[in-house]
């Protein structure tokens, strides 16, 4: 009668992948747009093939290193804050058990539980693992997915490089006199595809995601092209 309960597949939610998806899409989008803007600005200034290649390779390396360093510092700061909060909460649990039970009870009451049931749940969870219960339900920290600076740094650099290599290859394979126009349209295609993939994985509206990234891409590329024209030199 209830056989379907035993075979029901595990539910999957878009939020399950939001962390890595956001980082991957942000890094790849930044790589595509940053390097494309750089190369279009350089080519708009009538630069030579050698100058375009040098700028592209340098931009990819510098961008990846910058993303890695920025992400490492950012996530390290987050990890430090989380650790400080956990240490404080550990002391509170050890020194003021009853008050901490009251705090957790209040959290569950505000979420809809009756006072008596909320207190029972708070006591049971604290007896099982007091620090984990307070970290999760009071501080909003998942003990099993705390910030990992090195992992975030490497992932961010890899995502940026994966995105940046696309416009770089496009520029290297394009006739130097047509780099600008080819790079512009290929970049919009790359951005649209990235928006499509991100929306598909995240369960978001695909057309809205494509429209968003391509419109912002057009604006960014237009600005860099104008800058290149303004400083036009023979390189």
Short mmCIF file of C-alpha atoms in Angstrom, two decimals, residues 13-26 198 201-203:
data_model
loop_
_atom_site.label_atom_id
_atom_site.label_comp_id
_atom_site.label_asym_id
_atom_site.label_seq_id
_atom_site.Cartn_x
_atom_site.Cartn_y
_atom_site.Cartn_z
CA UNK A 13 16.52 21.60 -4.94
CA UNK A 14 18.17 24.47 -6.75
CA UNK A 15 19.50 25.75 -3.42
CA UNK A 16 21.59 22.59 -3.08
CA UNK A 17 23.91 23.90 -5.81
CA UNK A 18 23.65 27.64 -5.23
CA UNK A 19 27.05 27.95 -3.55
CA UNK A 20 29.28 26.40 -6.19
CA UNK A 21 27.01 27.57 -9.02
CA UNK A 22 27.27 31.21 -7.98
CA UNK A 23 31.06 31.00 -7.70
CA UNK A 24 31.48 29.18 -11.01
CA UNK A 25 29.16 31.45 -12.99
CA UNK A 26 30.61 34.60 -11.42
CA UNK A 198 23.55 28.69 -15.10
CA UNK A 201 21.36 24.18 -13.36
CA UNK A 202 19.81 26.65 -10.95
CA UNK A 203 16.26 26.17 -12.19
#
